[in-house]
Coordinates of C-alpha atoms in Angstrom, one line a residue:
X1 CA 54.4 143.3 48.5
X2 CA 57.3 144.0 46.1
X3 CA 60.8 143.1 47.2
X4 CA 63.9 144.6 45.9
X5 CA 66.2 142.4 43.8
X6 CA 68.8 142.6 46.5
X7 CA 66.6 140.4 48.7
X8 CA 65.9 137.7 46.1
X9 CA 68.8 135.4 46.9
X10 CA 68.6 135.6 50.7
X11 CA 64.9 135.0 50.5
X12 CA 65.4 131.9 48.4
X13 CA 68.1 130.6 50.8
X14 CA 65.7 131.3 53.8
X15 CA 62.9 129.5 52.0
X16 CA 65.1 126.5 51.3
X17 CA 66.3 126.3 54.9
X18 CA 62.7 126.4 56.2
X19 CA 61.7 123.6 53.7
X20 CA 64.8 121.6 54.6
X21 CA 64.0 121.8 58.3
X22 CA 60.4 120.8 57.7
X23 CA 61.5 117.9 55.5
X24 CA 64.2 116.6 57.9
X25 CA 61.9 116.7 60.9
X26 CA 58.9 115.2 59.1
X27 CA 60.4 112.1 57.5
X28 CA 61.8 108.9 59.0
X29 CA 65.6 109.0 59.0
X30 CA 66.0 105.4 57.8
X31 CA 66.1 104.8 54.0
X32 CA 67.7 101.7 52.7
X33 CA 71.1 101.9 50.9
X34 CA 72.5 99.7 48.2
X35 CA 70.3 97.9 45.6
X36 CA 67.0 98.5 47.5
X37 CA 67.8 102.2 48.0
X38 CA 68.7 102.6 44.3
X39 CA 65.4 100.8 43.4
X40 CA 63.4 103.4 45.5
X41 CA 65.4 106.2 44.1
X42 CA 64.8 104.9 40.5
X43 CA 61.1 104.7 41.2
X44 CA 61.0 108.2 42.6
X45 CA 62.9 109.6 39.6
X46 CA 60.4 107.9 37.3
X47 CA 57.5 109.5 39.2
X48 CA 59.3 112.9 38.9
X49 CA 59.7 112.3 35.2
X50 CA 56.0 111.6 34.9
X51 CA 55.1 114.9 36.7
X52 CA 57.6 116.8 34.6
X53 CA 56.4 115.2 31.4
X54 CA 52.8 116.4 32.0
X55 CA 54.0 119.9 32.7
X56 CA 56.3 119.9 29.7
X57 CA 53.4 119.0 27.3
X58 CA 51.6 122.2 28.4
X59 CA 54.5 124.5 27.6
X60 CA 55.2 126.4 24.4
X61 CA 58.9 125.9 23.5
X62 CA 59.2 128.2 20.5
X63 CA 61.6 130.6 22.0
X64 CA 65.3 130.9 22.7
X65 CA 66.5 129.3 25.9
X66 CA 68.9 131.4 27.9
X67 CA 69.3 130.0 31.4
X68 CA 73.0 129.0 31.3
X69 CA 73.0 128.3 35.1
X70 CA 71.0 125.0 34.7
X71 CA 72.8 121.7 34.8
X72 CA 74.0 120.5 31.4
X73 CA 74.0 116.9 30.2
X74 CA 76.9 116.0 27.9
X75 CA 76.4 112.2 28.0
X76 CA 76.0 109.6 25.3
X77 CA 74.3 106.2 25.5
X78 CA 77.8 104.5 25.6
X79 CA 78.6 106.4 28.8
X80 CA 76.1 104.2 30.6
X81 CA 78.5 101.3 30.3
X82 CA 81.2 103.0 32.4
X83 CA 79.2 104.6 35.2
X84 CA 80.6 104.9 38.7
X85 CA 78.2 104.9 41.6
X86 CA 79.7 107.7 43.6
X87 CA 80.3 110.2 40.8
X88 CA 76.9 109.5 39.3
X89 CA 75.1 110.0 42.6
X90 CA 77.1 113.2 43.3
X91 CA 76.2 114.6 39.8
X92 CA 72.5 113.6 40.4
X93 CA 72.5 115.3 43.8
X94 CA 74.1 118.6 42.5
X95 CA 71.8 118.7 39.5
X96 CA 68.7 118.2 41.7
X97 CA 69.8 120.9 44.1
X98 CA 70.3 123.2 41.1
X99 CA 66.9 122.5 39.8
X100 CA 65.4 123.0 43.3
X101 CA 67.2 126.4 43.5
X102 CA 65.8 127.5 40.1
X103 CA 62.3 126.3 41.0
X104 CA 62.4 128.2 44.3
X105 CA 63.4 131.3 42.2
X106 CA 60.4 130.7 39.9
X107 CA 58.1 130.1 42.8
X108 CA 59.1 133.4 44.4
X109 CA 58.5 135.3 41.2
X110 CA 55.1 133.6 40.7
X111 CA 54.1 134.6 44.2
X112 CA 55.3 138.2 43.7
X113 CA 53.2 138.4 40.5
X114 CA 50.2 136.9 42.2
X115 CA 50.3 133.7 40.1
X116 CA 49.4 130.3 41.3
X117 CA 52.7 128.6 42.4
X118 CA 51.3 125.4 43.9
X119 CA 52.6 123.2 41.0
X120 CA 56.0 124.7 41.2
X121 CA 56.1 124.2 45.0
X122 CA 55.0 120.6 44.7
X123 CA 57.7 119.9 42.1
X124 CA 60.4 121.6 44.2
X125 CA 59.3 119.7 47.3
X126 CA 59.4 116.4 45.4
X127 CA 63.0 117.3 44.2
X128 CA 64.0 118.1 47.8
X129 CA 62.8 114.7 49.0
X130 CA 64.7 112.9 46.2
X131 CA 67.8 115.0 46.9
X132 CA 67.7 113.8 50.5
X133 CA 67.4 110.2 49.3
X134 CA 70.4 110.6 47.0
X135 CA 72.4 112.1 49.9
X136 CA 71.7 109.0 52.0
X137 CA 72.9 106.8 49.1
X138 CA 76.1 108.8 48.8
X139 CA 76.7 108.3 52.5
X140 CA 78.8 111.5 52.9
X141 CA 78.1 115.2 52.6
X142 CA 79.2 116.5 49.1
X143 CA 80.9 119.8 48.9
X144 CA 78.7 122.9 49.3
X145 CA 77.1 124.0 46.1
X146 CA 77.6 127.5 44.7
X147 CA 74.4 129.0 43.4
X148 CA 74.5 131.6 40.6
X149 CA 72.8 134.9 40.7
X150 CA 69.8 134.9 38.5
X151 CA 68.5 137.6 36.3
X152 CA 65.3 139.4 37.2
X153 CA 62.1 138.2 35.7
X154 CA 60.3 141.5 35.0
X155 CA 57.4 140.2 32.9
X156 CA 54.9 137.3 33.0
X157 CA 56.4 136.2 29.6
X158 CA 60.0 136.1 31.0
X159 CA 58.6 134.1 34.0
X160 CA 56.8 131.7 31.6
X161 CA 59.9 131.2 29.4
X162 CA 62.2 130.6 32.4
X163 CA 59.7 128.1 33.9
X164 CA 59.3 126.3 30.6
X165 CA 63.1 126.1 30.1
X166 CA 63.6 124.7 33.6
X167 CA 60.9 122.1 33.0
X168 CA 62.3 121.1 29.6
X169 CA 65.8 120.7 30.9
X170 CA 64.6 118.8 34.0
X171 CA 62.8 116.4 31.7
X172 CA 66.0 115.4 29.9
X173 CA 67.9 115.4 33.2
X174 CA 65.4 112.9 34.8
X175 CA 65.4 110.8 31.6
X176 CA 69.2 110.4 31.7
X177 CA 69.4 109.7 35.4
X178 CA 66.6 107.1 35.3
X179 CA 68.7 105.3 32.8
X180 CA 71.8 105.7 34.9
X181 CA 70.1 104.5 38.1
X182 CA 68.7 101.5 36.2
X183 CA 72.2 100.5 35.2
X184 CA 73.5 101.1 38.7
X185 CA 70.8 99.1 40.4
X186 CA 71.0 96.2 38.0
X187 CA 74.8 96.2 38.5
X188 CA 74.5 95.9 42.3
X189 CA 74.8 92.5 43.9

């Protein structure tokens, strides 16, 4: 079944809502806050980095990257000395939600093209779980995120390139936030 591009965004939103409902009703509502919660979040981000690292090794990166809608990291190592808990967690949350949005887009295109999307779905599900954990650590609901419209992926090569770029940027994103969470959890008393 081929869908018109006009249905892409609503379908992604619907898929996200269904996954969120399944996630919320299937997990216990209690997750620790504070140092213990940060430790669990840190470990889950390390696990995510491992998964992303394996995927990243399999990807060819010899092409121009063009997804400007992905989160950008403009941090230096010295920025780790001046982290604030709330803003760090809010940026982590919004970045994870953005990657989840992009992976849902890739998954939908993989499904439309008849490709195996199980790895993409598992990665998106893992990000959804971590996002929920970050939300618990934040303690309040952050502002609603605005999702960009994404260009069509008309060929298998375009799909491959977009997926490889998302994985590549997710790798660096995870790496930075593992460091940040390590600083935050060690700074908690």
